[in-house]
CSV table of C-alpha atoms in Angstrom, one decimal:
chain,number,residue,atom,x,y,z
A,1,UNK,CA,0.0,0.0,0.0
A,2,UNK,CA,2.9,2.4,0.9
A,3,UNK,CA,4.5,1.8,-2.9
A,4,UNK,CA,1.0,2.3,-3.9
A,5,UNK,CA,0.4,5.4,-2.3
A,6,UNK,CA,4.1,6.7,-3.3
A,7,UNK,CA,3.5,6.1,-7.0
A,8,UNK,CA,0.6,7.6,-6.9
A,9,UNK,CA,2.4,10.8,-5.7
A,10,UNK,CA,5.2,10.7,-8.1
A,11,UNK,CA,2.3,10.8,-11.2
A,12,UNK,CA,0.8,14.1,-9.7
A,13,UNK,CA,4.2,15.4,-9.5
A,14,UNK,CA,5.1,14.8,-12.9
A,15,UNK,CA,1.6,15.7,-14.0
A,16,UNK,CA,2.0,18.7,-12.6
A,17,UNK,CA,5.3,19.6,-13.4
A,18,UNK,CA,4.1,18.8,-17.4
A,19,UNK,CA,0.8,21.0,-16.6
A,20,UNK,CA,3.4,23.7,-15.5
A,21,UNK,CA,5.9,23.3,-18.5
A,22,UNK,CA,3.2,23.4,-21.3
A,23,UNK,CA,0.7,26.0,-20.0
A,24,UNK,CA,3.0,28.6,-18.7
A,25,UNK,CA,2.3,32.4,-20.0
A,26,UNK,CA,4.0,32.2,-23.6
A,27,UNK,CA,5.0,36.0,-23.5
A,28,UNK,CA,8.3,36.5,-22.7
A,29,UNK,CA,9.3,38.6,-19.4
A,30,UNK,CA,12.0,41.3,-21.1
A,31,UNK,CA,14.7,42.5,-18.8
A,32,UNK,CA,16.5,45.9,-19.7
A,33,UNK,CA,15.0,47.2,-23.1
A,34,UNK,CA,16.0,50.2,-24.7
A,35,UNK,CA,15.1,52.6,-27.7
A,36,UNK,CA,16.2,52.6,-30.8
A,37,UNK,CA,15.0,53.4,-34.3
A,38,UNK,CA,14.2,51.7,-37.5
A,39,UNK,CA,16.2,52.5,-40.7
A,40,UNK,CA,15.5,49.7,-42.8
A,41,UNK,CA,14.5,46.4,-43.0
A,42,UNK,CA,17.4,44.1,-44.1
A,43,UNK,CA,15.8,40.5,-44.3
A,44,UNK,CA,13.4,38.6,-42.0
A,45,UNK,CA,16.3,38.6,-39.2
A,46,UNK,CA,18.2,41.8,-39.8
A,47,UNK,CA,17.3,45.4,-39.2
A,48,UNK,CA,19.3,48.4,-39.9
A,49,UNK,CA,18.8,50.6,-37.2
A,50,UNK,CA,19.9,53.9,-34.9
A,51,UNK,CA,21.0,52.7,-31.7
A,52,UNK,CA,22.8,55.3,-28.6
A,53,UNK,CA,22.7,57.8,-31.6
A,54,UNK,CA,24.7,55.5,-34.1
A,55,UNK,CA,23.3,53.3,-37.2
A,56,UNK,CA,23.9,49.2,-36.5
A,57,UNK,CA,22.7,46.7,-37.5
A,58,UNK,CA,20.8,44.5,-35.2
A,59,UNK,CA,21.0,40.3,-36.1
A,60,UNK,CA,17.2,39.0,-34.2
A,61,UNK,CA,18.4,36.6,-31.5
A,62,UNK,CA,17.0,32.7,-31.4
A,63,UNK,CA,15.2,32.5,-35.2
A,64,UNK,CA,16.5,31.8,-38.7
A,65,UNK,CA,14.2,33.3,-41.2
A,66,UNK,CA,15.3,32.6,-45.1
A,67,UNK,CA,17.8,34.5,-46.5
A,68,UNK,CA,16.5,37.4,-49.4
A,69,UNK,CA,18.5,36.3,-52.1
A,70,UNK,CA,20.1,32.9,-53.1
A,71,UNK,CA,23.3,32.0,-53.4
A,72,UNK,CA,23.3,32.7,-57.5
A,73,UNK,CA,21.9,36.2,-56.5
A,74,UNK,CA,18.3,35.4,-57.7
A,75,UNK,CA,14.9,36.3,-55.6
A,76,UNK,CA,14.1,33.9,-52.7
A,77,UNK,CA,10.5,34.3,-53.0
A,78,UNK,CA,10.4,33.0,-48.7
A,79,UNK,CA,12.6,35.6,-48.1
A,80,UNK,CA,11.2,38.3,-49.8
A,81,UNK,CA,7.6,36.8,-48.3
A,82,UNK,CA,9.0,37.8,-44.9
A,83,UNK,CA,11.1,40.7,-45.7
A,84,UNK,CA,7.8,42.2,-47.6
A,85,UNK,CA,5.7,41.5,-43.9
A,86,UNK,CA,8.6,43.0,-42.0
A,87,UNK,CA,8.1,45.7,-44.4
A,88,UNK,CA,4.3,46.5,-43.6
A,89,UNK,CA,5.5,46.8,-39.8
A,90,UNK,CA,8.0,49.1,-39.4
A,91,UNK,CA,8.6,52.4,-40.9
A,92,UNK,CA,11.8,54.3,-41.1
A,93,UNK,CA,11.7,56.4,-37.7
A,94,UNK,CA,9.8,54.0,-36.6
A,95,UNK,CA,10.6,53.7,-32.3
A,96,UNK,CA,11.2,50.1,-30.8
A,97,UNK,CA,12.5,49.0,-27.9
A,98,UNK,CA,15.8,46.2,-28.0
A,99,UNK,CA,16.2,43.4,-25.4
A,100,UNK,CA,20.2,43.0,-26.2
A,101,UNK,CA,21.6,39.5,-26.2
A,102,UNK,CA,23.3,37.8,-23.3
A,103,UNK,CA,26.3,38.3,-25.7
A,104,UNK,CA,25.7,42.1,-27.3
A,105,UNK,CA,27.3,41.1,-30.4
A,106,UNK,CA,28.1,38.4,-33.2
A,107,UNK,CA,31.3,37.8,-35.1
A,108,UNK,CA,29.9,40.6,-37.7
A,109,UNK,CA,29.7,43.1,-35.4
A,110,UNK,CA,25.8,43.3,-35.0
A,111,UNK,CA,23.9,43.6,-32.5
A,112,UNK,CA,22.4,40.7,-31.1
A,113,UNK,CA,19.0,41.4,-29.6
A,114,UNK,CA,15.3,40.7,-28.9
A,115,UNK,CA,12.6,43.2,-31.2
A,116,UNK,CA,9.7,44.6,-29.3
A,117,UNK,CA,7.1,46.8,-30.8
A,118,UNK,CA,6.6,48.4,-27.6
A,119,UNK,CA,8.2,49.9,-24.4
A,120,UNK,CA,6.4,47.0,-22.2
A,121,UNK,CA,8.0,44.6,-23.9
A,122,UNK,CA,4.9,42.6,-24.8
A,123,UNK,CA,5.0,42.4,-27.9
A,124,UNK,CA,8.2,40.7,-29.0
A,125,UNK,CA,8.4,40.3,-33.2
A,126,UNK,CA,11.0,37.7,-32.6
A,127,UNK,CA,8.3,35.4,-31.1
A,128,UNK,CA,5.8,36.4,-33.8
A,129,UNK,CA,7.9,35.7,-36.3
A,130,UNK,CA,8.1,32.0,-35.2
A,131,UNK,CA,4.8,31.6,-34.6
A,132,UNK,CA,3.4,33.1,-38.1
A,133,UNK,CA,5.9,30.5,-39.5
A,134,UNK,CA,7.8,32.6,-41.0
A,135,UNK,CA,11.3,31.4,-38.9
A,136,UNK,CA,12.8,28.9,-37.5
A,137,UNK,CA,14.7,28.4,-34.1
A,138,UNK,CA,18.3,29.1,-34.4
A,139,UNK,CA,19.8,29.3,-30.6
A,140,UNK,CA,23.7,30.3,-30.3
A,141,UNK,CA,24.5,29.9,-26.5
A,142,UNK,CA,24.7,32.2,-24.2
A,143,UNK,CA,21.5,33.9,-26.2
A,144,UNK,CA,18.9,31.5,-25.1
A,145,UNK,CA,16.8,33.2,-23.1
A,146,UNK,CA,13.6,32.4,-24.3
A,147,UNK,CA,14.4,29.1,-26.5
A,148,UNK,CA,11.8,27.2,-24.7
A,149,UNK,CA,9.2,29.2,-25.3
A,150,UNK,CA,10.2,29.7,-29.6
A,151,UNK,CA,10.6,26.2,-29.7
A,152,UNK,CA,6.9,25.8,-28.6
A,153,UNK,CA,6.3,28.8,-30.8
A,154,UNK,CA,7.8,27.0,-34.3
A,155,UNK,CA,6.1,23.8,-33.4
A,156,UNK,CA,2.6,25.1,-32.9
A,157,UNK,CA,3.2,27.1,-36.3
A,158,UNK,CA,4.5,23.7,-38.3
A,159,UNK,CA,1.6,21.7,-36.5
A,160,UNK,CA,-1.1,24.6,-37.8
A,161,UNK,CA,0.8,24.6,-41.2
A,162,UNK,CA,1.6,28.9,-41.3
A,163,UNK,CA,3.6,30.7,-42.6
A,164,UNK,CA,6.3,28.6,-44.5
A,165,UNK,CA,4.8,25.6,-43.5
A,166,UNK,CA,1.8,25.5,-45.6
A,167,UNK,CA,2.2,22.6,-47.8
């Protein structure tokens, strides 16, 4: 009965630690964010922006979206599909608010940060991307932050067929 009763226990643990795991609040809690501007939109990942009064360009942390242009130079038509949406977002002048990276900067010198759309940090395009289906997950350590909660995000997208993964 004791081995019984222990079992028993263990399942409601584990039940509720899954409970916990998948039905946590999806939107990411921000830590420090601060302002910058848009320029341009490079690509779906890359924004040219003004940032402490200088132009960068900031590299989206924890997605992959396709790249604009093949390797021969011609039109990706994903690419452009997400560079075009990017495009409907965000003017130049446009003010958002950057979440940098664990690591503030790649081997290219960007800026390696988390998009939001707003000085609460609610509204992170990084996320949005993913779950629209317009990215993938691409996680670099230390900037994984939030890779739980994309990973969810690109899996829910694939499992609705979105974005790039209509068929």
């Amino acid at each position: 009965m004791k081995r019984f009763l222990v079992f028993i226990i263990l399942i409601m643990v584990a039940a509720g630690v899954t409970a916990w795991y998948y039905y946590r609040p999806e939107t990411p809690v921000a830590g420090n964010v601060r302002e910058a501007y848009i320029n341009y939109v490079i690509d779906g990942d890359s924004l040219d922006i003004t940032f402490d009064g200088k132009e960068e360009q900031l590299r989206l942390i924890g997605i992959d979206c396709p790249e604009r242009y093949n390797e021969d130079g011609t039109d990706n038509p994903e690419g452009k599909l997400v560079q075009d949406h990017l495009k409907t977002i965000f003017r130049q002048g446009d003010k958002v608010y950057i979440e940098l990276g664990e690591q503030e900067r790649d081997q290219y010198g960007r800026l390696l940060g988390y998009l939001y759309r707003d000085p609460g940090a609610t509204e992170m395009l990084n996320l949005e991307l993913l779950e629209m289906g317009y990215a993938e997950v691409l996680t670099f350590e230390p900037n994984d932050k939030y890779e739980d909660v994309f990973i969810r995000a690109m899996n829910r997208a694939k499992q609705e067929g979105v974005g790039l993964w209509k068929e």
